[in-house]
């Protein structure tokens, strides 16, 4: 019996070790700059990933577009496997994400650092919006939590660019969607959102 308990404990510990802790630093500490960012429909978020299991891995960031609850397009925003300089050499990884909603388009941009500490920028990616740009909002999946855990062995959604779910009385809510327990790829179907985007990361 003791051997069984020990084995289960060991398996549980190994499973936990595969988790990546994620924290967020949203927006700007300068309130005037943040006000301007809000006015221009710009969303800026820095995600910090931490785990011993990150060392030696690469990562791919993708933008997924959903219409009427169905995945219709996947675009690669950044693929770190293209060169060894993008491999993670520490137990921490910080990435900055910039999104802008204007002129009927979503512009997406990723900023990070190479092994040598030099900054790099992804290409700017443009996606057509099907609603007014003011209808969309960016939400990460931390909500009110200080941090969350991601499974390093799976693709994980880290942002949703969504329109609100509309209630019968005409009111709408963004947080109700992003902070639900519904799988990100099922948000459109559950909350009757006709068009939205997910940004995902996969470690390899």
Tab-separated table of C-alpha atoms in Angstrom:
chain	number	residue	atom	x	y	z
A	1	UNK	CA	0.000	0.000	0.000
A	2	UNK	CA	2.867	2.379	0.860
A	3	UNK	CA	4.450	1.694	-2.539
A	4	UNK	CA	1.184	2.550	-4.289
A	5	UNK	CA	0.851	5.822	-2.335
A	6	UNK	CA	4.480	6.694	-3.075
A	7	UNK	CA	3.992	5.979	-6.781
A	8	UNK	CA	0.861	8.124	-6.954
A	9	UNK	CA	2.676	10.948	-5.135
A	10	UNK	CA	5.597	10.718	-7.545
A	11	UNK	CA	3.298	10.748	-10.581
A	12	UNK	CA	1.431	13.748	-9.154
A	13	UNK	CA	4.723	15.591	-8.546
A	14	UNK	CA	5.927	14.904	-12.075
A	15	UNK	CA	2.624	16.082	-13.520
A	16	UNK	CA	2.796	19.308	-11.517
A	17	UNK	CA	6.361	19.867	-12.701
A	18	UNK	CA	5.073	20.116	-16.260
A	19	UNK	CA	3.083	23.234	-15.424
A	20	UNK	CA	4.206	26.713	-16.434
A	21	UNK	CA	3.345	29.614	-14.144
A	22	UNK	CA	2.048	32.673	-15.991
A	23	UNK	CA	1.762	36.237	-14.691
A	24	UNK	CA	0.753	39.428	-16.482
A	25	UNK	CA	1.869	43.063	-16.540
A	26	UNK	CA	-0.901	44.840	-18.404
A	27	UNK	CA	-0.703	48.272	-19.971
A	28	UNK	CA	1.470	51.180	-18.891
A	29	UNK	CA	2.321	52.431	-15.396
A	30	UNK	CA	2.049	55.984	-16.749
A	31	UNK	CA	-1.634	56.905	-16.548
A	32	UNK	CA	-1.446	59.527	-19.314
A	33	UNK	CA	0.071	56.966	-21.697
A	34	UNK	CA	-2.536	54.408	-20.647
A	35	UNK	CA	-5.329	56.891	-21.352
A	36	UNK	CA	-3.900	57.461	-24.834
A	37	UNK	CA	-3.576	53.708	-25.389
A	38	UNK	CA	-7.224	53.236	-24.433
A	39	UNK	CA	-8.308	56.095	-26.705
A	40	UNK	CA	-6.471	54.581	-29.677
A	41	UNK	CA	-7.905	51.073	-29.099
A	42	UNK	CA	-4.472	49.646	-28.334
A	43	UNK	CA	-3.981	46.735	-25.939
A	44	UNK	CA	-0.534	46.023	-24.507
A	45	UNK	CA	0.215	43.070	-22.232
A	46	UNK	CA	3.452	41.455	-21.033
A	47	UNK	CA	3.180	37.779	-20.101
A	48	UNK	CA	5.814	36.159	-17.918
A	49	UNK	CA	6.242	32.372	-18.098
A	50	UNK	CA	8.201	30.496	-15.417
A	51	UNK	CA	9.160	26.810	-15.111
A	52	UNK	CA	12.343	24.763	-14.935
A	53	UNK	CA	10.951	22.780	-17.861
A	54	UNK	CA	11.193	25.799	-20.175
A	55	UNK	CA	14.956	25.440	-20.555
A	56	UNK	CA	15.958	24.243	-24.024
A	57	UNK	CA	12.466	24.557	-25.476
A	58	UNK	CA	11.200	26.659	-28.354
A	59	UNK	CA	7.717	28.041	-28.791
A	60	UNK	CA	5.191	28.877	-31.486
A	61	UNK	CA	2.582	31.632	-31.202
A	62	UNK	CA	-0.519	31.432	-33.362
A	63	UNK	CA	-3.605	33.535	-34.055
A	64	UNK	CA	-6.823	31.565	-34.502
A	65	UNK	CA	-9.944	33.101	-36.013
A	66	UNK	CA	-13.428	31.786	-35.201
A	67	UNK	CA	-16.703	32.496	-36.982
A	68	UNK	CA	-20.045	31.256	-35.708
A	69	UNK	CA	-18.245	29.001	-33.250
A	70	UNK	CA	-16.028	27.364	-35.885
A	71	UNK	CA	-12.279	27.712	-36.420
A	72	UNK	CA	-11.832	29.195	-39.899
A	73	UNK	CA	-8.190	30.294	-39.995
A	74	UNK	CA	-4.906	29.779	-38.147
A	75	UNK	CA	-1.960	32.122	-38.707
A	76	UNK	CA	1.528	31.734	-37.217
A	77	UNK	CA	2.616	34.971	-35.540
A	78	UNK	CA	6.006	33.669	-34.430
A	79	UNK	CA	7.861	30.354	-34.709
A	80	UNK	CA	10.914	30.083	-32.456
A	81	UNK	CA	11.999	26.784	-33.999
A	82	UNK	CA	13.302	28.672	-37.029
A	83	UNK	CA	16.639	29.445	-35.306
A	84	UNK	CA	18.522	28.306	-32.190
A	85	UNK	CA	18.844	31.908	-30.966
A	86	UNK	CA	15.161	31.755	-29.984
A	87	UNK	CA	15.556	28.717	-27.715
A	88	UNK	CA	14.765	29.368	-24.072
A	89	UNK	CA	17.981	29.178	-22.025
A	90	UNK	CA	16.501	30.020	-18.603
A	91	UNK	CA	13.546	29.046	-16.444
A	92	UNK	CA	11.803	32.297	-17.397
A	93	UNK	CA	10.391	33.755	-20.599
A	94	UNK	CA	8.802	37.199	-21.026
A	95	UNK	CA	6.885	38.191	-24.135
A	96	UNK	CA	5.164	41.465	-24.919
A	97	UNK	CA	2.012	41.471	-27.020
A	98	UNK	CA	0.585	44.528	-28.751
A	99	UNK	CA	-2.851	44.626	-30.375
A	100	UNK	CA	-4.538	47.510	-32.173
A	101	UNK	CA	-8.104	47.657	-33.433
A	102	UNK	CA	-8.580	50.306	-36.129
A	103	UNK	CA	-9.769	50.794	-39.708
A	104	UNK	CA	-11.696	47.524	-39.606
A	105	UNK	CA	-8.595	45.469	-38.807
A	106	UNK	CA	-6.836	43.787	-35.904
A	107	UNK	CA	-3.078	44.407	-35.911
A	108	UNK	CA	-1.001	41.966	-33.850
A	109	UNK	CA	2.638	42.279	-32.816
A	110	UNK	CA	4.914	40.181	-30.553
A	111	UNK	CA	8.109	41.408	-28.849
A	112	UNK	CA	10.669	39.180	-27.132
A	113	UNK	CA	14.369	38.547	-26.554
A	114	UNK	CA	16.852	36.055	-27.988
A	115	UNK	CA	19.340	33.953	-25.989
A	116	UNK	CA	21.909	36.739	-26.362
A	117	UNK	CA	19.499	39.232	-24.839
A	118	UNK	CA	18.823	41.123	-28.059
A	119	UNK	CA	15.256	42.193	-28.695
A	120	UNK	CA	13.281	40.795	-31.606
A	121	UNK	CA	9.980	41.689	-33.172
A	122	UNK	CA	7.540	39.482	-35.002
A	123	UNK	CA	6.073	40.632	-38.266
A	124	UNK	CA	2.954	42.755	-37.940
A	125	UNK	CA	-0.083	40.662	-38.760
A	126	UNK	CA	-3.406	42.123	-39.934
A	127	UNK	CA	-6.805	40.436	-39.655
A	128	UNK	CA	-10.134	41.726	-40.932
A	129	UNK	CA	-12.797	42.528	-38.344
A	130	UNK	CA	-16.450	41.684	-38.918
A	131	UNK	CA	-17.823	44.015	-36.265
A	132	UNK	CA	-17.021	47.617	-35.390
A	133	UNK	CA	-13.556	47.826	-33.820
A	134	UNK	CA	-15.002	49.412	-30.678
A	135	UNK	CA	-17.038	46.226	-30.129
A	136	UNK	CA	-13.919	44.130	-29.521
A	137	UNK	CA	-11.819	43.878	-26.377
A	138	UNK	CA	-8.666	41.983	-25.447
A	139	UNK	CA	-8.841	39.634	-22.474
A	140	UNK	CA	-6.156	37.365	-21.049
A	141	UNK	CA	-7.254	34.336	-19.056
A	142	UNK	CA	-5.928	35.397	-15.643
A	143	UNK	CA	-8.978	37.425	-14.733
A	144	UNK	CA	-8.575	38.524	-11.102
A	145	UNK	CA	-5.941	35.847	-10.391
A	146	UNK	CA	-2.323	36.813	-9.809
A	147	UNK	CA	-1.142	33.847	-11.850
A	148	UNK	CA	-2.342	30.748	-13.678
A	149	UNK	CA	-0.728	27.430	-14.638
A	150	UNK	CA	-0.463	26.126	-18.187
A	151	UNK	CA	0.345	22.597	-19.317
A	152	UNK	CA	3.712	22.806	-21.057
A	153	UNK	CA	2.851	19.778	-23.199
A	154	UNK	CA	-0.279	21.312	-24.734
A	155	UNK	CA	-1.239	24.267	-26.881
A	156	UNK	CA	-2.624	26.946	-24.565
A	157	UNK	CA	-4.833	29.929	-25.369
A	158	UNK	CA	-3.391	33.035	-23.689
A	159	UNK	CA	-5.548	35.846	-25.140
A	160	UNK	CA	-9.028	36.256	-26.556
A	161	UNK	CA	-10.050	39.203	-28.728
A	162	UNK	CA	-13.801	39.106	-28.347
A	163	UNK	CA	-17.076	40.939	-28.638
A	164	UNK	CA	-19.314	40.722	-25.544
A	165	UNK	CA	-21.989	38.184	-24.857
A	166	UNK	CA	-25.360	39.955	-25.029
A	167	UNK	CA	-28.014	39.291	-22.388
A	168	UNK	CA	-31.766	39.322	-22.920
A	169	UNK	CA	-32.031	42.787	-21.361
A	170	UNK	CA	-29.563	44.146	-23.933
A	171	UNK	CA	-26.587	44.437	-21.580
A	172	UNK	CA	-23.275	42.870	-22.531
A	173	UNK	CA	-20.258	41.388	-20.747
A	174	UNK	CA	-16.695	40.660	-21.818
A	175	UNK	CA	-15.406	39.316	-18.496
A	176	UNK	CA	-18.208	36.770	-18.271
A	177	UNK	CA	-16.826	35.231	-21.455
A	178	UNK	CA	-13.086	35.341	-20.758
A	179	UNK	CA	-13.381	34.272	-17.109
A	180	UNK	CA	-15.725	31.353	-17.697
A	181	UNK	CA	-14.686	27.717	-17.414
A	182	UNK	CA	-15.629	27.126	-21.048
A	183	UNK	CA	-12.840	25.897	-23.327
A	184	UNK	CA	-11.594	28.920	-25.346
A	185	UNK	CA	-12.434	27.293	-28.692
A	186	UNK	CA	-16.049	26.870	-27.488
A	187	UNK	CA	-16.627	30.492	-26.430
A	188	UNK	CA	-18.371	31.506	-29.641
A	189	UNK	CA	-20.772	28.590	-29.502
A	190	UNK	CA	-21.568	28.967	-25.783
A	191	UNK	CA	-21.931	32.765	-25.647
A	192	UNK	CA	-23.287	33.317	-29.170
A	193	UNK	CA	-20.281	35.386	-30.261
A	194	UNK	CA	-20.247	35.464	-34.082
A	195	UNK	CA	-16.588	36.434	-34.489
A	196	UNK	CA	-13.527	36.331	-32.252
A	197	UNK	CA	-9.809	35.515	-32.130
A	198	UNK	CA	-7.584	33.449	-29.843
A	199	UNK	CA	-3.836	33.834	-29.419
A	200	UNK	CA	-2.184	30.565	-28.383
A	201	UNK	CA	1.320	29.405	-27.419
A	202	UNK	CA	2.795	25.915	-27.795
A	203	UNK	CA	6.142	24.897	-26.321
A	204	UNK	CA	8.198	22.264	-28.119
